[in-house]
Amino acid sequence: MKLKCHQCPERAVFHITEVDDGGQYSEVHLCPKCAHHYLNATPEQSVTSAALAEVPEKPKAEVSVGLPSSPLETDIECSVCGMTFAEFRSSGRLGCPHDYDAFREHLMPLMETIHGNTRHVGKVPGRLPADTRVQTELIKLRQELRQAIATEDYERAAELRDQIDRLRGDHAE
Amino acid sequence: MDFHDLATRSGEWLRGNGPESDIVISSRLRLARNLADFPFCNRASDLEKREIEATFRTVSDDLEFGEDLHYLDVDKLDSIDRQFLVERQLISRELATTDGARGVAIALSEDVSLMVNEEDHLRIQVLRSGYSLQACWELGNRIDDLVEDKVRYAFSEEFGYLTACPTNVGTGMRASVMLHLPALAMTKQIDRVFRALQKIQLAVRGLYGEGSQASGDFYQISNNVTLGKTEAEILRNIEVVVPQIVQYERTARTELVKESKQTLHDRVSRAYGILCTAQTISSEETMHLLSSVRMGVNLNLIPDVNVGMINDLFIHTQPAHLQKIEGQPLESEERNIARATYLRRRLTNTSESAN
Protein backbone atom coordinates (compact mmCIF):
# COMPACT_ATOMS: atom_id res chain seq x y z
CA MET A 1 0.00 0.00 0.00
CA LYS A 2 1.70 3.19 -1.18
CA LEU A 3 -0.43 5.98 0.19
CA LYS A 4 0.53 9.61 0.59
CA CYS A 5 0.43 11.17 4.02
CA HIS A 6 -2.85 13.03 4.60
CA GLN A 7 -1.01 16.04 5.99
CA CYS A 8 2.15 16.39 3.90
CA PRO A 9 3.59 14.97 0.65
CA GLU A 10 5.59 12.21 2.39
CA ARG A 11 4.74 8.51 2.04
CA ALA A 12 2.27 7.31 4.68
CA VAL A 13 3.49 4.45 6.87
CA PHE A 14 0.97 4.78 9.69
CA HIS A 15 -2.54 3.62 8.88
CA ILE A 16 -4.85 4.55 11.69
CA THR A 17 -8.48 3.48 11.98
CA GLU A 18 -10.61 5.81 14.05
CA VAL A 19 -13.88 4.57 15.48
CA ASP A 20 -16.40 7.12 16.70
CA ASP A 21 -19.08 6.56 19.31
CA GLY A 22 -21.63 5.61 16.68
CA GLY A 23 -19.36 2.83 15.45
CA GLN A 24 -18.45 4.66 12.22
CA TYR A 25 -14.98 4.03 10.80
CA SER A 26 -12.58 6.40 9.16
CA GLU A 27 -9.02 5.88 8.07
CA VAL A 28 -6.11 8.25 8.46
CA HIS A 29 -2.84 7.66 6.63
CA LEU A 30 0.22 9.51 7.89
CA CYS A 31 3.99 9.70 7.57
CA PRO A 32 6.01 9.01 10.76
CA LYS A 33 6.43 12.71 11.55
CA CYS A 34 2.79 13.68 11.15
CA ALA A 35 1.72 10.48 12.91
CA HIS A 36 3.79 11.49 15.90
CA HIS A 37 1.96 14.82 16.05
CA TYR A 38 -1.39 13.21 15.39
CA LEU A 39 -1.04 10.55 18.07
CA ASN A 40 0.30 12.92 20.66
CA ALA A 41 -2.16 15.72 19.98
CA THR A 42 -5.44 15.94 21.82
CA PRO A 43 -8.34 14.81 19.61
CA GLU A 44 -9.50 18.39 18.88
CA GLN A 45 -6.02 19.57 17.92
CA SER A 46 -5.46 16.65 15.61
CA VAL A 47 -8.33 17.55 13.33
CA THR A 48 -6.51 20.26 11.43
CA SER A 49 -6.21 19.55 7.76
CA ALA A 50 -9.12 19.44 5.38
CA ALA A 51 -8.30 15.84 4.57
CA LEU A 52 -9.10 14.93 8.14
CA ALA A 53 -12.27 17.01 8.31
CA GLU A 54 -14.46 13.93 8.44
CA VAL A 55 -12.66 12.52 11.47
CA PRO A 56 -15.09 12.59 14.38
CA GLU A 57 -14.53 15.21 17.04
CA LYS A 58 -13.46 12.88 19.77
CA PRO A 59 -11.75 10.03 18.01
CA LYS A 60 -10.42 7.10 19.92
CA ALA A 61 -7.99 4.65 18.44
CA GLU A 62 -9.40 1.16 18.01
CA VAL A 63 -6.94 -0.42 20.40
CA SER A 64 -6.74 2.29 23.00
CA VAL A 65 -8.93 0.29 25.38
CA GLY A 66 -6.87 -1.77 27.76
CA LEU A 67 -3.46 -0.71 26.51
CA PRO A 68 -0.91 0.35 29.08
CA SER A 69 -1.65 4.02 29.58
CA SER A 70 1.86 5.16 30.43
CA PRO A 71 3.76 6.60 27.49
CA LEU A 72 6.47 4.34 26.11
CA GLU A 73 9.82 5.42 27.43
CA THR A 74 11.78 3.48 24.86
CA ASP A 75 9.94 1.82 22.03
CA ILE A 76 10.55 -1.88 21.42
CA GLU A 77 11.09 -3.26 17.95
CA CYS A 78 10.51 -6.83 16.75
CA SER A 79 13.82 -8.20 15.45
CA VAL A 80 12.01 -10.35 12.91
CA CYS A 81 9.53 -8.04 11.15
CA GLY A 82 10.74 -4.63 12.32
CA MET A 83 7.35 -3.62 13.77
CA THR A 84 7.55 -1.36 16.81
CA PHE A 85 5.16 -1.49 19.72
CA ALA A 86 4.17 2.13 19.03
CA GLU A 87 3.11 1.11 15.52
CA PHE A 88 1.03 -1.69 17.00
CA ARG A 89 -0.58 0.77 19.39
CA SER A 90 -1.70 2.98 16.55
CA SER A 91 -2.77 0.27 14.11
CA GLY A 92 -4.05 -2.41 16.48
CA ARG A 93 -2.44 -5.07 14.31
CA LEU A 94 0.74 -6.99 14.98
CA GLY A 95 3.40 -7.49 12.30
CA CYS A 96 4.31 -11.17 12.57
CA PRO A 97 3.85 -14.19 14.86
CA HIS A 98 7.14 -13.38 16.62
CA ASP A 99 5.65 -10.11 17.94
CA TYR A 100 3.89 -12.14 20.63
CA ASP A 101 7.37 -12.86 22.02
CA ALA A 102 8.93 -9.49 21.23
CA PHE A 103 6.12 -7.46 22.86
CA ARG A 104 5.26 -10.10 25.43
CA GLU A 105 5.63 -7.84 28.44
CA HIS A 106 3.23 -5.25 27.01
CA LEU A 107 0.83 -7.74 25.47
CA MET A 108 0.23 -9.77 28.64
CA PRO A 109 -1.79 -7.05 30.45
CA LEU A 110 -3.65 -6.30 27.20
CA MET A 111 -4.63 -9.94 26.74
CA GLU A 112 -5.61 -10.16 30.41
CA THR A 113 -7.96 -7.18 29.85
CA ILE A 114 -9.48 -8.52 26.64
CA HIS A 115 -9.78 -12.20 27.52
CA GLY A 116 -9.47 -12.34 31.30
CA ASN A 117 -6.81 -14.93 30.63
CA THR A 118 -3.38 -15.33 29.08
CA ARG A 119 -3.09 -19.06 28.44
CA HIS A 120 -4.52 -21.03 25.53
CA VAL A 121 -6.51 -24.14 26.46
CA GLY A 122 -8.31 -24.83 23.18
CA LYS A 123 -7.52 -26.81 20.06
CA VAL A 124 -3.92 -27.74 19.32
CA PRO A 125 -2.83 -28.43 15.72
CA GLY A 126 -2.24 -32.10 14.94
CA ARG A 127 1.40 -31.34 14.33
CA LEU A 128 3.05 -28.59 16.29
CA PRO A 129 5.44 -26.29 14.48
CA ALA A 130 8.61 -28.32 14.79
CA ASP A 131 10.98 -25.41 15.07
CA THR A 132 9.76 -21.83 15.28
CA ARG A 133 13.32 -20.61 14.68
CA VAL A 134 13.06 -21.77 11.08
CA GLN A 135 9.76 -19.91 10.63
CA THR A 136 11.09 -16.67 12.07
CA GLU A 137 14.27 -17.00 10.03
CA LEU A 138 12.10 -17.25 6.92
CA ILE A 139 10.22 -14.08 7.80
CA LYS A 140 13.56 -12.31 8.34
CA LEU A 141 14.99 -13.52 5.04
CA ARG A 142 11.91 -12.39 3.18
CA GLN A 143 12.27 -8.97 4.81
CA GLU A 144 15.87 -8.81 3.60
CA LEU A 145 14.75 -9.99 0.17
CA ARG A 146 12.27 -7.13 0.00
CA GLN A 147 15.03 -4.65 0.85
CA ALA A 148 17.40 -6.19 -1.69
CA ILE A 149 14.77 -5.84 -4.41
CA ALA A 150 14.02 -2.27 -3.34
CA THR A 151 17.70 -1.33 -3.62
CA GLU A 152 17.98 -3.28 -6.89
CA ASP A 153 20.65 -5.59 -5.44
CA TYR A 154 19.57 -8.51 -7.58
CA GLU A 155 22.58 -10.67 -6.83
CA ARG A 156 21.79 -10.57 -3.13
CA ALA A 157 18.09 -11.10 -3.92
CA ALA A 158 18.91 -14.27 -5.85
CA GLU A 159 21.01 -15.55 -2.95
CA LEU A 160 18.22 -14.86 -0.50
CA ARG A 161 15.69 -16.58 -2.79
CA ASP A 162 17.85 -19.71 -2.79
CA GLN A 163 18.23 -19.60 0.97
CA ILE A 164 14.46 -19.25 1.42
CA ASP A 165 13.74 -22.12 -0.97
CA ARG A 166 16.29 -24.30 0.82
CA LEU A 167 14.84 -23.59 4.26
CA ARG A 168 11.28 -24.18 3.06
CA GLY A 169 12.38 -27.42 1.38
CA ASP A 170 14.12 -28.64 4.52
CA HIS A 171 11.20 -28.28 6.85
CA ALA A 172 8.49 -29.37 4.42
CA GLU A 173 7.32 -32.94 4.54
CA MET B 1 -19.51 -18.83 -10.27
CA ASP B 2 -22.48 -17.01 -11.82
CA PHE B 3 -23.37 -13.95 -9.75
CA HIS B 4 -26.58 -13.26 -11.65
CA ASP B 5 -27.77 -16.77 -10.88
CA LEU B 6 -26.79 -16.36 -7.22
CA ALA B 7 -28.60 -13.02 -7.03
CA THR B 8 -31.95 -14.60 -7.76
CA ARG B 9 -31.52 -17.09 -4.93
CA SER B 10 -31.67 -16.35 -1.24
CA GLY B 11 -28.31 -17.35 0.19
CA GLU B 12 -27.65 -19.64 3.13
CA TRP B 13 -27.98 -17.10 5.91
CA LEU B 14 -31.51 -16.06 4.96
CA ARG B 15 -32.79 -19.39 3.71
CA GLY B 16 -35.23 -19.26 6.61
CA ASN B 17 -35.28 -22.84 7.76
CA GLY B 18 -33.52 -24.82 10.43
CA PRO B 19 -34.19 -24.89 14.18
CA GLU B 20 -36.00 -21.85 15.70
CA SER B 21 -35.72 -20.11 12.34
CA ASP B 22 -38.54 -17.63 13.00
CA ILE B 23 -36.15 -15.89 15.43
CA VAL B 24 -32.71 -17.43 14.97
CA ILE B 25 -31.88 -16.48 11.39
CA SER B 26 -28.48 -18.10 11.06
CA SER B 27 -25.43 -19.44 12.89
CA ARG B 28 -21.88 -18.68 11.90
CA LEU B 29 -18.43 -19.74 12.93
CA ARG B 30 -15.15 -18.22 11.91
CA LEU B 31 -11.60 -19.47 12.55
CA ALA B 32 -8.64 -17.10 12.12
CA ARG B 33 -5.38 -18.74 11.01
CA ASN B 34 -1.98 -17.54 9.83
CA LEU B 35 1.02 -19.15 8.20
CA ALA B 36 4.00 -19.53 10.53
CA ASP B 37 6.62 -18.35 8.05
CA PHE B 38 5.11 -15.09 6.80
CA PRO B 39 4.49 -11.71 8.38
CA PHE B 40 0.83 -10.89 9.06
CA CYS B 41 -1.07 -9.29 6.15
CA ASN B 42 -0.66 -5.66 7.23
CA ARG B 43 3.13 -6.14 7.29
CA ALA B 44 3.45 -8.36 4.21
CA SER B 45 4.84 -6.99 0.94
CA ASP B 46 2.86 -7.30 -2.29
CA LEU B 47 5.07 -10.22 -3.24
CA GLU B 48 4.50 -11.98 0.07
CA LYS B 49 0.76 -11.44 -0.16
CA ARG B 50 0.77 -13.02 -3.60
CA GLU B 51 2.68 -16.02 -2.21
CA ILE B 52 0.22 -16.39 0.67
CA GLU B 53 -2.69 -16.10 -1.73
CA ALA B 54 -1.20 -18.69 -4.09
CA THR B 55 -0.63 -21.08 -1.17
CA PHE B 56 -4.23 -20.97 -0.01
CA ARG B 57 -5.60 -21.02 -3.54
CA THR B 58 -3.81 -24.35 -4.07
CA VAL B 59 -4.93 -25.63 -0.68
CA SER B 60 -8.58 -24.75 -1.31
CA ASP B 61 -8.49 -26.30 -4.80
CA ASP B 62 -7.44 -29.64 -3.28
CA LEU B 63 -9.61 -29.54 -0.18
CA GLU B 64 -11.90 -32.57 0.05
CA PHE B 65 -14.69 -32.17 2.54
CA GLY B 66 -17.66 -33.13 0.37
CA GLU B 67 -18.27 -29.83 -1.40
CA ASP B 68 -16.46 -28.11 -4.26
CA LEU B 69 -15.03 -24.68 -3.60
CA HIS B 70 -14.98 -21.90 -6.21
CA TYR B 71 -12.07 -19.53 -5.89
CA LEU B 72 -12.58 -15.84 -6.64
CA ASP B 73 -9.76 -13.33 -7.05
CA VAL B 74 -11.29 -10.51 -4.98
CA ASP B 75 -8.72 -7.98 -6.20
CA LYS B 76 -10.03 -8.42 -9.75
CA LEU B 77 -13.74 -8.16 -8.93
CA ASP B 78 -15.50 -4.85 -9.53
CA SER B 79 -16.95 -2.97 -6.58
CA ILE B 80 -20.55 -4.11 -7.17
CA ASP B 81 -19.49 -7.76 -7.16
CA ARG B 82 -17.50 -7.26 -3.98
CA GLN B 83 -20.44 -5.51 -2.33
CA PHE B 84 -22.67 -8.34 -3.56
CA LEU B 85 -20.53 -10.89 -1.71
CA VAL B 86 -20.62 -8.73 1.43
CA GLU B 87 -24.42 -8.55 1.29
CA ARG B 88 -24.54 -12.35 1.07
CA GLN B 89 -22.18 -12.53 4.06
CA LEU B 90 -19.68 -14.55 2.03
CA ILE B 91 -16.89 -12.03 2.53
CA SER B 92 -16.31 -9.36 5.16
CA ARG B 93 -16.37 -5.65 4.48
CA GLU B 94 -12.66 -5.63 5.27
CA LEU B 95 -11.87 -8.16 2.52
CA ALA B 96 -14.02 -6.15 0.10
CA THR B 97 -12.32 -2.82 0.79
CA THR B 98 -8.69 -3.63 1.60
CA ASP B 99 -6.24 -3.82 -1.31
CA GLY B 100 -3.61 -6.19 -2.68
CA ALA B 101 -3.72 -9.88 -3.54
CA ARG B 102 -6.64 -11.50 -1.77
CA GLY B 103 -9.33 -14.02 -2.50
CA VAL B 104 -12.18 -16.14 -1.32
CA ALA B 105 -13.08 -19.79 -1.90
CA ILE B 106 -16.83 -20.29 -1.76
CA ALA B 107 -18.90 -23.47 -1.67
CA LEU B 108 -21.79 -23.33 -4.14
CA SER B 109 -24.24 -23.98 -1.29
CA GLU B 110 -22.78 -20.81 0.29
CA ASP B 111 -22.30 -22.46 3.68
CA VAL B 112 -18.48 -22.35 3.52
CA SER B 113 -16.17 -19.52 2.57
CA LEU B 114 -12.42 -19.30 3.02
CA MET B 115 -11.15 -15.72 3.00
CA VAL B 116 -7.51 -15.23 2.09
CA ASN B 117 -5.48 -12.17 3.12
CA GLU B 118 -8.15 -10.45 5.12
CA GLU B 119 -6.90 -9.30 8.54
CA ASP B 120 -5.39 -12.77 8.93
CA HIS B 121 -3.95 -14.97 6.20
CA LEU B 122 -6.91 -17.32 6.37
CA ARG B 123 -10.41 -16.99 7.75
CA ILE B 124 -12.49 -20.14 7.62
CA GLN B 125 -16.19 -19.31 7.76
CA VAL B 126 -19.09 -21.72 8.10
CA LEU B 127 -22.63 -20.41 7.87
CA ARG B 128 -25.85 -22.32 8.55
CA SER B 129 -29.48 -21.37 8.44
CA GLY B 130 -31.27 -21.39 11.82
CA TYR B 131 -29.77 -22.42 15.14
CA SER B 132 -26.89 -24.79 14.31
CA LEU B 133 -23.69 -23.65 16.01
CA GLN B 134 -22.51 -27.20 16.71
CA ALA B 135 -22.86 -28.19 13.07
CA CYS B 136 -20.88 -25.07 12.11
CA TRP B 137 -18.09 -25.96 14.52
CA GLU B 138 -17.91 -29.58 13.37
CA LEU B 139 -17.52 -28.58 9.73
CA GLY B 140 -15.19 -25.65 10.48
CA ASN B 141 -12.99 -27.85 12.64
CA ARG B 142 -12.83 -30.53 9.94
CA ILE B 143 -11.86 -28.01 7.26
CA ASP B 144 -9.25 -26.55 9.62
CA ASP B 145 -7.73 -30.04 10.08
CA LEU B 146 -7.63 -30.57 6.32
CA VAL B 147 -5.94 -27.20 5.72
CA GLU B 148 -3.48 -27.84 8.51
CA ASP B 149 -2.40 -31.07 6.82
CA LYS B 150 -0.99 -28.90 4.04
CA VAL B 151 0.38 -25.79 5.73
CA ARG B 152 2.13 -24.83 8.94
CA TYR B 153 0.07 -22.53 11.14
CA ALA B 154 1.49 -19.86 13.43
CA PHE B 155 0.79 -21.44 16.80
CA SER B 156 2.31 -21.19 20.27
CA GLU B 157 1.52 -23.58 23.08
CA GLU B 158 1.09 -20.64 25.41
CA PHE B 159 -1.06 -18.30 23.28
CA GLY B 160 -2.62 -20.75 20.82
CA TYR B 161 -3.27 -19.71 17.23
CA LEU B 162 -1.41 -16.44 16.68
CA THR B 163 -3.48 -13.74 14.99
CA ALA B 164 -2.78 -10.24 13.65
CA CYS B 165 -4.99 -8.74 16.34
CA PRO B 166 -4.65 -9.96 19.95
CA THR B 167 -8.46 -9.87 20.27
CA ASN B 168 -8.58 -13.10 18.23
CA VAL B 169 -5.59 -14.96 19.66
CA GLY B 170 -6.02 -18.41 21.24
CA THR B 171 -8.75 -20.35 19.52
CA GLY B 172 -9.03 -17.74 16.76
CA MET B 173 -12.71 -18.61 16.92
CA ARG B 174 -15.66 -16.25 16.65
CA ALA B 175 -19.03 -17.97 16.90
CA SER B 176 -22.18 -15.98 16.32
CA VAL B 177 -25.91 -16.30 15.92
CA MET B 178 -28.04 -13.80 14.02
CA LEU B 179 -31.33 -13.09 15.75
CA HIS B 180 -34.42 -11.26 14.54
CA LEU B 181 -35.75 -9.38 17.57
CA PRO B 182 -38.44 -6.93 16.43
CA ALA B 183 -40.70 -7.30 19.49
CA LEU B 184 -37.87 -6.69 21.97
CA ALA B 185 -36.88 -3.65 19.92
CA MET B 186 -40.47 -2.39 19.71
CA THR B 187 -41.03 -2.72 23.46
CA LYS B 188 -37.62 -1.13 24.18
CA GLN B 189 -36.42 -4.11 26.20
CA ILE B 190 -33.52 -4.76 23.90
CA ASP B 191 -30.95 -2.60 25.71
CA ARG B 192 -31.54 -4.52 28.92
CA VAL B 193 -30.88 -7.80 27.12
CA PHE B 194 -27.66 -6.43 25.64
CA ARG B 195 -26.35 -5.13 28.93
CA ALA B 196 -26.90 -8.59 30.41
CA LEU B 197 -25.01 -10.15 27.49
CA GLN B 198 -22.06 -7.81 27.86
CA LYS B 199 -21.71 -8.88 31.47
CA ILE B 200 -21.12 -12.44 30.36
CA GLN B 201 -18.58 -11.32 27.75
CA LEU B 202 -20.76 -11.65 24.68
CA ALA B 203 -20.80 -8.95 22.01
CA VAL B 204 -23.81 -7.65 20.12
CA ARG B 205 -23.42 -6.29 16.61
CA GLY B 206 -25.61 -5.24 13.71
CA LEU B 207 -26.41 -7.10 10.52
CA TYR B 208 -23.06 -6.68 8.81
CA GLY B 209 -20.80 -7.07 11.82
CA GLU B 210 -18.47 -4.65 13.47
CA GLY B 211 -19.55 -1.04 13.22
CA SER B 212 -22.80 -1.73 11.40
CA GLN B 213 -26.23 -0.63 12.55
CA ALA B 214 -28.83 -3.10 13.70
CA SER B 215 -30.84 -2.69 10.53
CA GLY B 216 -34.07 -4.67 10.16
CA ASP B 217 -33.90 -5.58 13.89
CA PHE B 218 -31.25 -8.18 13.12
CA TYR B 219 -28.66 -8.65 15.84
CA GLN B 220 -25.54 -10.79 15.91
CA ILE B 221 -24.46 -12.21 19.23
CA SER B 222 -20.91 -13.49 19.45
CA ASN B 223 -18.14 -14.36 21.87
CA ASN B 224 -15.63 -11.68 22.89
CA VAL B 225 -13.17 -14.04 24.51
CA THR B 226 -10.98 -16.28 22.36
CA LEU B 227 -8.15 -17.04 24.80
CA GLY B 228 -8.29 -19.18 27.94
CA LYS B 229 -11.47 -21.04 27.03
CA THR B 230 -11.87 -24.17 24.93
CA GLU B 231 -13.93 -24.03 21.73
CA ALA B 232 -16.60 -26.12 23.47
CA GLU B 233 -16.80 -23.68 26.39
CA ILE B 234 -17.09 -20.70 24.06
CA LEU B 235 -19.93 -22.37 22.16
CA ARG B 236 -21.65 -23.39 25.39
CA ASN B 237 -21.54 -19.81 26.66
CA ILE B 238 -23.55 -18.69 23.61
CA GLU B 239 -25.78 -21.76 23.56
CA VAL B 240 -26.90 -21.09 27.12
CA VAL B 241 -28.19 -17.59 26.37
CA VAL B 242 -29.69 -17.98 22.90
CA PRO B 243 -32.74 -20.02 24.05
CA GLN B 244 -33.31 -17.41 26.78
CA ILE B 245 -33.28 -14.52 24.32
CA VAL B 246 -35.54 -16.47 21.96
CA GLN B 247 -37.90 -16.95 24.90
CA TYR B 248 -37.80 -13.21 25.76
CA GLU B 249 -38.64 -12.37 22.16
CA ARG B 250 -41.52 -14.86 22.11
CA THR B 251 -42.87 -13.50 25.40
CA ALA B 252 -42.62 -9.94 24.10
CA ARG B 253 -44.51 -10.95 20.94
CA THR B 254 -47.23 -12.73 22.93
CA GLU B 255 -47.65 -9.71 25.19
CA LEU B 256 -47.83 -7.35 22.23
CA VAL B 257 -50.60 -9.49 20.74
CA LYS B 258 -52.44 -9.79 24.06
CA GLU B 259 -52.23 -6.16 25.11
CA SER B 260 -52.55 -4.34 21.85
CA LYS B 261 -53.36 -6.69 19.04
CA GLN B 262 -55.17 -3.93 17.17
CA THR B 263 -52.16 -1.59 17.32
CA LEU B 264 -49.73 -4.33 16.35
CA HIS B 265 -52.00 -5.56 13.56
CA ASP B 266 -52.31 -1.99 12.29
CA ARG B 267 -48.57 -1.46 12.40
CA VAL B 268 -47.60 -4.59 10.46
CA SER B 269 -50.44 -4.05 7.97
CA ARG B 270 -49.32 -0.47 7.29
CA ALA B 271 -45.75 -1.68 6.80
CA TYR B 272 -47.03 -4.26 4.34
CA GLY B 273 -49.17 -1.63 2.61
CA ILE B 274 -46.24 0.72 2.07
CA LEU B 275 -44.03 -2.06 0.69
CA CYS B 276 -46.82 -3.10 -1.73
CA THR B 277 -47.46 0.40 -3.05
CA ALA B 278 -44.41 2.67 -2.62
CA GLN B 279 -42.97 4.21 -5.79
CA THR B 280 -39.52 4.95 -4.37
CA ILE B 281 -38.00 3.55 -1.19
CA SER B 282 -34.59 3.49 0.51
CA SER B 283 -32.81 0.33 1.61
CA GLU B 284 -33.07 1.40 5.24
CA GLU B 285 -36.83 1.98 5.16
CA THR B 286 -37.26 -1.32 3.33
CA MET B 287 -35.36 -3.23 6.03
CA HIS B 288 -37.36 -1.52 8.75
CA LEU B 289 -40.73 -2.31 7.16
CA LEU B 290 -39.79 -5.85 6.15
CA SER B 291 -38.87 -6.48 9.78
CA SER B 292 -42.43 -5.63 10.88
CA VAL B 293 -43.93 -7.68 8.07
CA ARG B 294 -41.75 -10.67 8.91
CA MET B 295 -43.00 -10.62 12.49
CA GLY B 296 -46.58 -10.10 11.27
CA VAL B 297 -46.32 -13.17 9.07
CA ASN B 298 -44.84 -15.23 11.91
CA LEU B 299 -47.75 -14.16 14.15
CA ASN B 300 -50.35 -14.93 11.44
CA LEU B 301 -51.41 -11.28 11.32
CA ILE B 302 -50.75 -11.05 7.59
CA PRO B 303 -52.41 -13.93 5.77
CA ASP B 304 -51.16 -15.60 2.60
CA VAL B 305 -47.63 -14.28 2.62
CA ASN B 306 -44.78 -16.75 2.46
CA VAL B 307 -42.08 -15.99 5.06
CA GLY B 308 -39.44 -17.43 2.70
CA MET B 309 -40.25 -14.69 0.21
CA ILE B 310 -39.94 -12.00 2.90
CA ASN B 311 -36.50 -13.43 3.74
CA ASP B 312 -35.61 -13.20 0.05
CA LEU B 313 -36.64 -9.57 -0.06
CA PHE B 314 -34.31 -8.62 2.81
CA ILE B 315 -31.35 -9.58 0.66
CA HIS B 316 -32.65 -8.89 -2.86
CA THR B 317 -33.40 -5.24 -2.04
CA GLN B 318 -29.81 -4.52 -0.92
CA PRO B 319 -27.94 -2.18 -3.32
CA ALA B 320 -25.61 -4.65 -5.05
CA HIS B 321 -28.26 -7.38 -5.31
CA LEU B 322 -30.71 -4.96 -6.87
CA GLN B 323 -28.13 -3.94 -9.45
CA LYS B 324 -27.35 -7.58 -10.22
CA ILE B 325 -31.05 -8.40 -10.62
CA GLU B 326 -31.57 -5.34 -12.84
CA GLY B 327 -28.42 -6.24 -14.76
CA GLN B 328 -26.93 -2.72 -14.68
CA PRO B 329 -25.28 -0.22 -12.33
CA LEU B 330 -27.79 2.18 -10.77
CA GLU B 331 -27.36 5.45 -8.89
CA SER B 332 -28.91 5.73 -5.44
CA GLU B 333 -32.10 7.49 -6.66
CA GLU B 334 -32.54 4.99 -9.47
CA ARG B 335 -32.07 2.16 -7.01
CA ASN B 336 -34.84 3.50 -4.78
CA ILE B 337 -37.24 3.44 -7.73
CA ALA B 338 -36.05 -0.01 -8.87
CA ARG B 339 -36.38 -1.28 -5.30
CA ALA B 340 -39.97 -0.08 -4.99
CA THR B 341 -40.85 -1.59 -8.37
CA TYR B 342 -39.23 -4.89 -7.42
CA LEU B 343 -41.07 -4.98 -4.05
CA ARG B 344 -44.45 -4.26 -5.68
CA ARG B 345 -43.88 -6.97 -8.24
CA ARG B 346 -42.88 -9.65 -5.72
CA LEU B 347 -45.48 -8.79 -3.08
CA THR B 348 -48.47 -8.44 -5.37
CA ASN B 349 -47.72 -11.54 -7.40
CA THR B 350 -50.36 -13.68 -5.68
CA SER B 351 -49.27 -16.96 -7.19
CA GLU B 352 -45.85 -16.52 -5.61
CA SER B 353 -46.83 -15.05 -2.26
CA ALA B 354 -49.58 -17.56 -1.52
CA ASN B 355 -47.48 -20.69 -1.62
Short mmCIF file of C-alpha atoms in Angstrom, two decimals, chain A residues 38-153:
data_model
loop_
_atom_site.label_atom_id
_atom_site.label_comp_id
_atom_site.label_asym_id
_atom_site.label_seq_id
_atom_site.Cartn_x
_atom_site.Cartn_y
_atom_site.Cartn_z
CA TYR A 38 -1.39 13.21 15.39
CA LEU A 39 -1.04 10.55 18.07
CA ASN A 40 0.30 12.92 20.66
CA ALA A 41 -2.16 15.72 19.98
CA THR A 42 -5.44 15.94 21.82
CA PRO A 43 -8.34 14.81 19.61
CA GLU A 44 -9.50 18.39 18.88
CA GLN A 45 -6.02 19.57 17.92
CA SER A 46 -5.46 16.65 15.61
CA VAL A 47 -8.33 17.55 13.33
CA THR A 48 -6.51 20.26 11.43
CA SER A 49 -6.21 19.55 7.76
CA ALA A 50 -9.12 19.44 5.38
CA ALA A 51 -8.30 15.84 4.57
CA LEU A 52 -9.10 14.93 8.14
CA ALA A 53 -12.27 17.01 8.31
CA GLU A 54 -14.46 13.93 8.44
CA VAL A 55 -12.66 12.52 11.47
CA PRO A 56 -15.09 12.59 14.38
CA GLU A 57 -14.53 15.21 17.04
CA LYS A 58 -13.46 12.88 19.77
CA PRO A 59 -11.75 10.03 18.01
CA LYS A 60 -10.42 7.10 19.92
CA ALA A 61 -7.99 4.65 18.44
CA GLU A 62 -9.40 1.16 18.01
CA VAL A 63 -6.94 -0.42 20.40
CA SER A 64 -6.74 2.29 23.00
CA VAL A 65 -8.93 0.29 25.38
CA GLY A 66 -6.87 -1.77 27.76
CA LEU A 67 -3.46 -0.71 26.51
CA PRO A 68 -0.91 0.35 29.08
CA SER A 69 -1.65 4.02 29.58
CA SER A 70 1.86 5.16 30.43
CA PRO A 71 3.76 6.60 27.49
CA LEU A 72 6.47 4.34 26.11
CA GLU A 73 9.82 5.42 27.43
CA THR A 74 11.78 3.48 24.86
CA ASP A 75 9.94 1.82 22.03
CA ILE A 76 10.55 -1.88 21.42
CA GLU A 77 11.09 -3.26 17.95
CA CYS A 78 10.51 -6.83 16.75
CA SER A 79 13.82 -8.20 15.45
CA VAL A 80 12.01 -10.35 12.91
CA CYS A 81 9.53 -8.04 11.15
CA GLY A 82 10.74 -4.63 12.32
CA MET A 83 7.35 -3.62 13.77
CA THR A 84 7.55 -1.36 16.81
CA PHE A 85 5.16 -1.49 19.72
CA ALA A 86 4.17 2.13 19.03
CA GLU A 87 3.11 1.11 15.52
CA PHE A 88 1.03 -1.69 17.00
CA ARG A 89 -0.58 0.77 19.39
CA SER A 90 -1.70 2.98 16.55
CA SER A 91 -2.77 0.27 14.11
CA GLY A 92 -4.05 -2.41 16.48
CA ARG A 93 -2.44 -5.07 14.31
CA LEU A 94 0.74 -6.99 14.98
CA GLY A 95 3.40 -7.49 12.30
CA CYS A 96 4.31 -11.17 12.57
CA PRO A 97 3.85 -14.19 14.86
CA HIS A 98 7.14 -13.38 16.62
CA ASP A 99 5.65 -10.11 17.94
CA TYR A 100 3.89 -12.14 20.63
CA ASP A 101 7.37 -12.86 22.02
CA ALA A 102 8.93 -9.49 21.23
CA PHE A 103 6.12 -7.46 22.86
CA ARG A 104 5.26 -10.10 25.43
CA GLU A 105 5.63 -7.84 28.44
CA HIS A 106 3.23 -5.25 27.01
CA LEU A 107 0.83 -7.74 25.47
CA MET A 108 0.23 -9.77 28.64
CA PRO A 109 -1.79 -7.05 30.45
CA LEU A 110 -3.65 -6.30 27.20
CA MET A 111 -4.63 -9.94 26.74
CA GLU A 112 -5.61 -10.16 30.41
CA THR A 113 -7.96 -7.18 29.85
CA ILE A 114 -9.48 -8.52 26.64
CA HIS A 115 -9.78 -12.20 27.52
CA GLY A 116 -9.47 -12.34 31.30
CA ASN A 117 -6.81 -14.93 30.63
CA THR A 118 -3.38 -15.33 29.08
CA ARG A 119 -3.09 -19.06 28.44
CA HIS A 120 -4.52 -21.03 25.53
CA VAL A 121 -6.51 -24.14 26.46
CA GLY A 122 -8.31 -24.83 23.18
CA LYS A 123 -7.52 -26.81 20.06
CA VAL A 124 -3.92 -27.74 19.32
CA PRO A 125 -2.83 -28.43 15.72
CA GLY A 126 -2.24 -32.10 14.94
CA ARG A 127 1.40 -31.34 14.33
CA LEU A 128 3.05 -28.59 16.29
CA PRO A 129 5.44 -26.29 14.48
CA ALA A 130 8.61 -28.32 14.79
CA ASP A 131 10.98 -25.41 15.07
CA THR A 132 9.76 -21.83 15.28
CA ARG A 133 13.32 -20.61 14.68
CA VAL A 134 13.06 -21.77 11.08
CA GLN A 135 9.76 -19.91 10.63
CA THR A 136 11.09 -16.67 12.07
CA GLU A 137 14.27 -17.00 10.03
CA LEU A 138 12.10 -17.25 6.92
CA ILE A 139 10.22 -14.08 7.80
CA LYS A 140 13.56 -12.31 8.34
CA LEU A 141 14.99 -13.52 5.04
CA ARG A 142 11.91 -12.39 3.18
CA GLN A 143 12.27 -8.97 4.81
CA GLU A 144 15.87 -8.81 3.60
CA LEU A 145 14.75 -9.99 0.17
CA ARG A 146 12.27 -7.13 0.00
CA GLN A 147 15.03 -4.65 0.85
CA ALA A 148 17.40 -6.19 -1.69
CA ILE A 149 14.77 -5.84 -4.41
CA ALA A 150 14.02 -2.27 -3.34
CA THR A 151 17.70 -1.33 -3.62
CA GLU A 152 17.98 -3.28 -6.89
CA ASP A 153 20.65 -5.59 -5.44
#
